[in-house]
C-alpha positions as a printed NumPy array, in Angstrom:
array([[-46.852,  87.555,  -2.234],
       [-46.953,  84.819,  -4.838],
       [-45.248,  81.53 ,  -4.449],
       [-42.12 ,  80.695,  -6.436],
       [-42.621,  77.871,  -8.88 ],
       [-40.026,  75.405, -10.112],
       [-39.349,  75.923, -13.793],
       [-37.91 ,  73.036, -15.75 ],
       [-36.244,  73.428, -19.107],
       [-35.905,  70.773, -21.789],
       [-32.638,  68.851, -21.701],
       [-30.398,  69.351, -24.682],
       [-29.346,  66.512, -26.954],
       [-25.845,  66.604, -25.457],
       [-27.169,  66.41 , -21.901],
       [-29.289,  63.401, -22.816],
       [-26.35 ,  61.732, -24.571],
       [-24.019,  62.303, -21.643],
       [-26.054,  59.948, -19.437],
       [-24.148,  57.188, -21.239],
       [-20.8  ,  58.485, -19.978],
       [-21.502,  57.252, -16.486],
       [-22.368,  53.655, -17.391],
       [-20.509,  50.732, -18.945],
       [-23.537,  49.898, -21.083],
       [-22.505,  49.882, -24.752],
       [-26.138,  49.859, -25.82 ],
       [-26.67 ,  53.138, -23.968],
       [-23.595,  54.578, -25.655],
       [-24.905,  53.527, -29.093],
       [-28.222,  55.199, -28.347],
       [-26.43 ,  58.37 , -27.239],
       [-24.308,  58.374, -30.394],
       [-27.47 ,  58.036, -32.489],
       [-28.964,  61.087, -30.761],
       [-25.876,  63.178, -31.492],
       [-25.567,  61.932, -35.073],
       [-29.138,  62.996, -35.768],
       [-28.636,  66.534, -34.399],
       [-25.855,  68.528, -36.151],
       [-26.857,  71.583, -34.114],
       [-25.428,  69.828, -31.035],
       [-21.862,  69.753, -32.423],
       [-20.773,  73.097, -30.961],
       [-22.005,  72.217, -27.477],
       [-20.392,  68.782, -27.734],
       [-16.99 ,  70.359, -28.494],
       [-17.376,  72.964, -25.748],
       [-18.211,  70.32 , -23.172],
       [-15.15 ,  68.323, -24.272],
       [-12.908,  71.289, -23.51 ],
       [-14.555,  71.527, -20.091],
       [-13.66 ,  67.884, -19.424],
       [-10.06 ,  68.58 , -20.432],
       [ -9.883,  71.594, -18.145],
       [-11.27 ,  69.49 , -15.323],
       [ -8.459,  66.982, -15.931],
       [ -5.87 ,  69.756, -15.444],
       [ -7.558,  70.753, -12.19 ],
       [ -7.327,  67.136, -11.025],
       [ -3.557,  67.125, -11.521],
       [ -3.285,  65.622, -15.007],
       [ -1.075,  67.016, -17.779],
       [ -1.436,  66.613, -21.572],
       [  1.118,  63.796, -21.875],
       [ -0.552,  61.886, -19.023],
       [ -3.988,  61.931, -20.641],
       [ -2.665,  61.113, -24.108],
       [ -0.675,  58.178, -22.704],
       [ -3.795,  56.758, -21.076],
       [ -5.922,  57.257, -24.197],
       [ -3.284,  55.554, -26.348],
       [ -3.197,  52.607, -23.97 ],
       [ -6.928,  52.15 , -23.393],
       [ -8.533,  53.421, -26.601],
       [ -7.608,  53.662, -30.298],
       [ -5.789,  55.969, -32.7  ],
       [ -8.916,  57.959, -33.551],
       [ -9.432,  58.747, -29.867],
       [ -5.826,  59.957, -29.535],
       [ -6.293,  62.292, -32.525],
       [ -9.593,  63.611, -31.192],
       [ -7.971,  64.175, -27.81 ],
       [ -4.989,  65.939, -29.385],
       [ -7.254,  68.406, -31.188],
       [ -9.289,  68.959, -28.023],
       [ -6.21 ,  69.674, -25.876],
       [ -4.714,  71.979, -28.511],
       [ -7.945,  73.96 , -28.664],
       [ -8.316,  74.193, -24.874],
       [ -4.718,  75.224, -24.173],
       [ -4.609,  77.779, -27.008],
       [ -6.683,  80.178, -24.931],
       [ -3.92 ,  80.742, -22.368],
       [ -1.252,  83.388, -22.751],
       [  1.284,  81.268, -20.878],
       [  1.544,  77.532, -20.217],
       [  3.359,  75.868, -17.295],
       [  6.879,  74.552, -17.771],
       [  7.05 ,  71.392, -19.91 ],
       [  3.503,  71.894, -21.22 ],
       [  4.606,  73.575, -24.444],
       [  6.622,  70.507, -25.441],
       [  3.747,  68.192, -24.534],
       [  1.283,  70.229, -26.597],
       [  3.727,  70.356, -29.521],
       [  3.863,  66.526, -29.507],
       [  0.089,  66.147, -29.871],
       [ -1.358,  64.347, -32.87 ],
       [ -3.968,  66.872, -34.038],
       [ -4.667,  65.42 , -37.479],
       [ -8.356,  65.555, -38.315],
       [-10.184,  62.24 , -38.128],
       [-13.017,  61.776, -40.607],
       [-15.89 ,  59.346, -40.187],
       [-19.657,  59.152, -40.582],
       [-21.596,  61.061, -37.94 ],
       [-22.524,  57.97 , -35.92 ],
       [-18.949,  56.621, -35.788],
       [-17.606,  60.064, -34.965],
       [-20.112,  60.574, -32.144],
       [-19.336,  57.102, -30.775],
       [-15.601,  57.829, -30.648],
       [-16.179,  61.216, -28.987],
       [-18.377,  59.67 , -26.304],
       [-15.844,  56.89 , -25.654],
       [-13.149,  59.539, -25.199],
       [-15.33 ,  61.67 , -22.937],
       [-16.186,  58.613, -20.847],
       [-12.463,  58.176, -20.181],
       [-12.055,  61.876, -19.314],
       [-14.921,  62.084, -16.831],
       [-13.569,  59.085, -14.938],
       [-10.065,  60.429, -14.398],
       [ -9.237,  60.445, -10.67 ],
       [ -7.319,  63.184,  -8.911],
       [ -3.518,  62.932,  -9.025],
       [ -0.804,  64.541,  -6.951],
       [ -0.194,  67.914,  -8.683],
       [  3.293,  68.397, -10.126],
       [  2.918,  72.067, -11.009],
       [  0.438,  74.858, -11.713],
       [ -2.415,  74.564, -14.208],
       [ -2.777,  76.819, -17.274],
       [ -3.99 ,  80.271, -16.349],
       [ -2.488,  80.162, -12.858],
       [ -0.908,  83.486, -11.908],
       [  2.052,  81.677, -10.3  ],
       [  3.381,  80.382, -13.633],
       [  6.861,  81.883, -14.119],
       [  7.924,  83.392, -17.452],
       [  9.384,  80.789, -19.83 ],
       [ 13.144,  80.374, -19.648],
       [ 15.163,  81.54 , -22.627],
       [ 17.165,  78.57 , -23.857],
       [ 18.643,  76.001, -21.491],
       [ 21.865,  75.941, -19.435],
       [ 24.956,  75.24 , -21.517],
       [ 25.705,  72.211, -19.352],
       [ 22.395,  70.561, -20.269],
       [ 23.   ,  71.296, -23.943],
       [ 26.367,  69.514, -23.716],
       [ 24.795,  66.569, -21.867],
       [ 22.014,  66.285, -24.432],
       [ 24.534,  66.251, -27.29 ],
       [ 26.692,  63.591, -25.633],
       [ 23.735,  61.304, -25.013],
       [ 22.428,  61.76 , -28.557],
       [ 25.804,  60.617, -29.886],
       [ 25.816,  57.658, -27.483],
       [ 22.415,  56.545, -28.779],
       [ 23.433,  56.927, -32.429],
       [ 26.775,  55.144, -32.452],
       [ 27.129,  51.504, -33.391],
       [ 30.278,  51.124, -31.275],
       [ 29.635,  50.025, -27.656],
       [ 32.993,  51.465, -26.564],
       [ 32.13 ,  54.879, -27.978],
       [ 28.711,  54.835, -26.339],
       [ 30.436,  53.938, -23.062],
       [ 32.791,  56.899, -23.24 ],
       [ 30.068,  59.36 , -24.228],
       [ 27.618,  58.207, -21.557],
       [ 30.319,  58.236, -18.898],
       [ 31.141,  61.828, -19.705],
       [ 27.447,  62.806, -19.687],
       [ 26.863,  61.281, -16.251],
       [ 29.932,  62.984, -14.841],
       [ 28.725,  66.344, -16.173],
       [ 25.329,  65.72 , -14.583],
       [ 26.868,  64.991, -11.21 ],
       [ 29.042,  68.1  , -11.362],
       [ 26.094,  70.226, -12.493],
       [ 24.151,  69.061,  -9.435],
       [ 27.069,  69.999,  -7.188],
       [ 27.249,  73.434,  -8.799],
       [ 23.56 ,  73.957,  -8.053],
       [ 24.078,  72.874,  -4.436],
       [ 26.99 ,  75.281,  -4.092],
       [ 24.919,  78.123,  -5.512],
       [ 22.038,  77.389,  -3.157],
       [ 24.321,  77.208,  -0.12 ],
       [ 25.913,  80.545,  -0.911],
       [ 22.71 ,  82.548,  -1.304],
       [ 19.023,  82.397,  -0.437],
       [ 17.821,  81.388,  -3.909],
       [ 14.344,  80.313,  -2.821],
       [ 14.815,  77.132,  -4.855],
       [ 12.56 ,  74.319,  -3.653],
       [ 11.972,  70.763,  -4.863],
       [  9.464,  70.171,  -7.639],
       [  8.224,  67.121,  -9.511],
       [  7.771,  65.756, -13.01 ],
       [  5.934,  62.75 , -14.417],
       [  7.741,  60.379, -16.755],
       [  5.915,  57.729, -18.721],
       [  6.714,  54.087, -18.002],
       [  5.175,  52.168, -20.869],
       [  4.576,  48.47 , -21.428],
       [  6.076,  46.037, -22.131],
       [  8.498,  45.27 , -19.29 ],
       [  7.317,  48.303, -17.339],
       [  8.671,  46.97 , -14.032],
       [ 12.212,  46.892, -15.402],
       [ 11.772,  50.361, -16.889],
       [ 10.448,  51.714, -13.585],
       [ 13.429,  50.199, -11.754],
       [ 15.806,  51.841, -14.226],
       [ 14.118,  55.211, -13.717],
       [ 14.313,  54.789,  -9.946],
       [ 18.042,  54.063, -10.216],
       [ 18.647,  57.139, -12.371],
       [ 16.554,  59.299, -10.021],
       [ 18.302,  58.078,  -6.868],
       [ 21.771,  58.61 ,  -8.324],
       [ 20.819,  62.182,  -9.236],
       [ 19.453,  63.115,  -5.787],
       [ 15.771,  62.591,  -6.679],
       [ 12.977,  60.258,  -5.572],
       [ 10.781,  58.266,  -7.969],
       [  7.318,  56.872,  -7.168],
       [  5.81 ,  54.491,  -9.734],
       [  2.079,  54.51 , -10.521],
       [  1.588,  51.144, -12.197],
       [ -2.123,  51.707, -12.821],
       [ -1.659,  54.751, -15.017],
       [  1.767,  54.   , -16.449],
       [  4.052,  56.715, -15.102],
       [  6.507,  57.539, -12.341],
       [  6.534,  60.834, -10.471],
       [ 10.096,  62.024,  -9.921],
       [ 10.64 ,  64.534,  -7.111],
       [ 13.743,  66.72 ,  -6.972],
       [ 15.279,  70.087,  -7.734],
       [ 14.754,  71.348, -11.26 ],
       [ 18.326,  70.906, -12.496],
       [ 18.36 ,  67.309, -11.263],
       [ 14.924,  66.57 , -12.746],
       [ 16.119,  67.674, -16.168],
       [ 19.165,  65.434, -15.832],
       [ 17.008,  62.459, -14.831],
       [ 14.729,  62.905, -17.84 ],
       [ 17.663,  63.079, -20.234],
       [ 19.654,  60.177, -18.813],
       [ 16.698,  57.827, -18.326],
       [ 15.517,  58.321, -21.898],
       [ 19.004,  57.759, -23.281],
       [ 19.735,  54.664, -21.183],
       [ 16.377,  53.176, -22.178],
       [ 17.21 ,  53.699, -25.845],
       [ 20.681,  52.225, -25.385],
       [ 19.345,  49.3  , -23.354],
       [ 16.685,  48.447, -25.921],
       [ 19.263,  48.546, -28.715],
       [ 21.613,  46.325, -26.713],
       [ 18.78 ,  43.861, -26.028],
       [ 18.002,  43.677, -29.752],
       [ 21.651,  42.93 , -30.555],
       [ 21.801,  40.27 , -27.836],
       [ 18.683,  38.588, -29.183],
       [ 20.187,  38.529, -32.671],
       [ 23.328,  36.859, -31.316],
       [ 21.239,  34.286, -29.466],
       [ 19.24 ,  33.475, -32.599],
       [ 22.457,  33.199, -34.632],
       [ 23.589,  30.589, -32.124],
       [ 20.43 ,  28.585, -32.691],
       [ 18.757,  29.507, -29.393],
       [ 15.251,  30.915, -29.529],
       [ 14.76 ,  33.916, -27.264],
       [ 11.504,  34.586, -25.47 ],
       [  9.73 ,  37.203, -23.411],
       [ 11.54 ,  35.87 , -20.345],
       [ 14.893,  36.634, -22.013],
       [ 13.918,  40.243, -22.741],
       [ 12.458,  40.789, -19.286],
       [ 15.497,  39.308, -17.535],
       [ 17.795,  41.348, -19.776],
       [ 16.148,  44.663, -18.865],
       [ 15.929,  43.812, -15.164],
       [ 19.63 ,  42.976, -15.052],
       [ 20.422,  46.099, -17.053],
       [ 18.482,  48.272, -14.588],
       [ 19.935,  46.505, -11.531],
       [ 23.536,  46.792, -12.669],
       [ 23.18 ,  50.377, -13.851],
       [ 21.678,  51.348, -10.512],
       [ 24.81 ,  50.198,  -8.715],
       [ 27.13 ,  51.913, -11.174],
       [ 25.195,  55.177, -11.167],
       [ 25.278,  55.313,  -7.373],
       [ 29.049,  54.671,  -7.355],
       [ 29.687,  57.463,  -9.865],
       [ 27.501,  59.906,  -7.954],
       [ 29.332,  59.207,  -4.688],
       [ 32.74 ,  59.501,  -6.338],
       [ 32.031,  62.904,  -7.883],
       [ 30.546,  64.201,  -4.627],
       [ 33.559,  63.03 ,  -2.618],
       [ 35.85 ,  65.141,  -4.787],
       [ 34.313,  68.275,  -3.216],
       [ 33.8  ,  67.328,   0.456],
       [ 32.995,  70.905,   1.487],
       [ 29.744,  70.663,  -0.49 ],
       [ 28.548,  67.449,   1.138],
       [ 26.492,  69.261,   3.837],
       [ 24.739,  71.365,   1.192],
       [ 24.055,  68.267,  -0.899],
       [ 22.698,  66.427,   2.132],
       [ 20.425,  69.361,   2.955],
       [ 18.964,  69.279,  -0.549],
       [ 18.386,  65.534,  -0.353],
       [ 16.529,  65.979,   2.948],
       [ 14.338,  68.618,   1.288],
       [ 13.599,  66.243,  -1.597],
       [ 12.706,  63.392,   0.751],
       [ 10.388,  65.642,   2.785],
       [  8.653,  66.899,  -0.366],
       [  8.211,  63.366,  -1.704],
       [  6.819,  62.137,   1.618],
       [  4.353,  65.033,   1.668],
       [  3.193,  64.246,  -1.885],
       [  3.006,  60.483,  -1.282],
       [  2.352,  59.801,   2.404],
       [  1.448,  56.199,   1.579],
       [  3.732,  54.192,  -0.669],
       [  4.619,  50.525,  -0.745],
       [  7.401,  48.385,  -2.107],
       [  6.399,  46.195,  -5.056],
       [  7.886,  42.752,  -5.541],
       [  9.205,  42.232,  -9.063],
       [  7.165,  39.642, -10.944],
       [  9.432,  38.269, -13.631],
       [ 10.18 ,  35.101, -15.566],
       [ 13.829,  34.14 , -15.142],
       [ 16.218,  33.63 , -18.043],
       [ 19.896,  33.229, -17.159],
       [ 21.172,  34.257, -20.59 ],
       [ 19.017,  37.37 , -20.537],
       [ 20.301,  38.345, -17.092],
       [ 23.944,  37.797, -18.097],
       [ 23.592,  39.767, -21.334],
       [ 21.716,  42.558, -19.554],
       [ 24.459,  42.882, -16.951],
       [ 27.079,  43.038, -19.695],
       [ 25.111,  45.738, -21.526],
       [ 24.875,  47.788, -18.33 ],
       [ 28.62 ,  47.537, -17.862],
       [ 29.064,  48.855, -21.383],
       [ 26.897,  51.881, -20.577],
       [ 30.145,  53.212, -19.117],
       [ 29.451,  55.333, -16.069],
       [ 32.805,  54.841, -14.421],
       [ 35.969,  56.916, -14.301],
       [ 37.798,  55.218, -17.156],
       [ 37.517,  56.377, -20.743],
       [ 37.669,  53.463, -23.205],
       [ 39.403,  53.909, -26.526],
       [ 36.998,  55.304, -29.132],
       [ 37.275,  53.703, -32.599],
       [ 39.382,  55.698, -35.077],
       [ 37.462,  58.37 , -36.93 ],
       [ 34.753,  58.72 , -34.255]])
C-alpha cells in the first residue's frame, strides 16, 4: 500500500490579500489592495467571500442595521455603500426574512461606488476587516433561512396605526400645546394596548413569549438618549440594556410593547431635539452663548423628567383595570427573566456630563410639554 502524500495547492490572490485583514498594518493592506487591483479575475471570489462574511455576522447575532451603524461610525460613506450592496445581495437569496429585517434592508444605501481599482480594493478590504472582527452578540431573533421564521404579518394592528399617526402629528406641529395633547393621547393608547394584550394572554394559552429588538443610540449625547430609551422601555413593561461600545440598546419585552417603545422613543427624541434647538435659539437671542454642556444637560433633564412622567401615566392607566394587574405582573416577571437570561452580567453606568443649569431647566420644561398626563391642553384654533 502506498503512502498518502500531502498535496498543496497555490493560494489564490484573494487568500493572499486576506492576510491583511487580521493585522492593523496599513502597509500590508496597501500591498493586498495592489494584488487585487492587478488581478481582475479575483473580483468574483472577492464578492463571494464578502457575502460569506456578512452571513457570518448574522450567525454571530448581528442584523443589517447593526452592521451599517458600525460601518457609518467607524468608516466612510463609500464603505457604507459597499456594505449596503453586499447585504442586499446576500439577503436576496432567502425566500423569507425575519421580522424587522425587510425594513432594515429597504433602508440600505446600495448606490454603486466608482473608483480606480486600487482605491476600490482598499475600501473593500477595510470593510472586510471590520466584518471579520465582529464579536458575537446576544441574538434577538432568527437568522435568514431559519425554518422558525414566521410568515410576515399582513399590515399592523389598528391601534399602532393610530399611535403612529398621532406621534407623526406631534413631531410636525410647531405648537407645543398641540404636541402635548397628541403625545399624551398616543401614550395612553399604548398603555391601554398593553393591557389589552395582557388580558388576551391571561384568557387563553397564546404561547406568546418575550422577545427583543435592538435600537440604535447614536452620538452625540448618547448617554442621555440611552436614558430616555430606558425610561420609555420601563414605562411600557420592557427592559433596556445599553451597549455603549457598539452604539445600541437591546430592549426586551413582548412584541406589542416593543413596537410601542420603538415608536415612542423615536418620536420623543425628535421632539426633544426640536425643543433643544428652540431653547438654544432663545438663549442666543438673549445674548448668552450655548455650549455642548447646555445641550447635554438639556437632554439629560428631558430624559429624567420624561421617565418620571411616563411611569406615572403607566401606573395610572393600569390602576383603572385592577383585575388585570396580576396578568400584567406575570408578563413583567417573564420579561425580567428573559432579560436576565440574555444578559446575566450587567452593570450600572454613572452619567458623565458637564453641568449647565439653564440647559437642565429648559430640558425639564420641554419634558413637561411632552404631555403624558391626563389633562388635554387646548389645541390652537384650526389644528
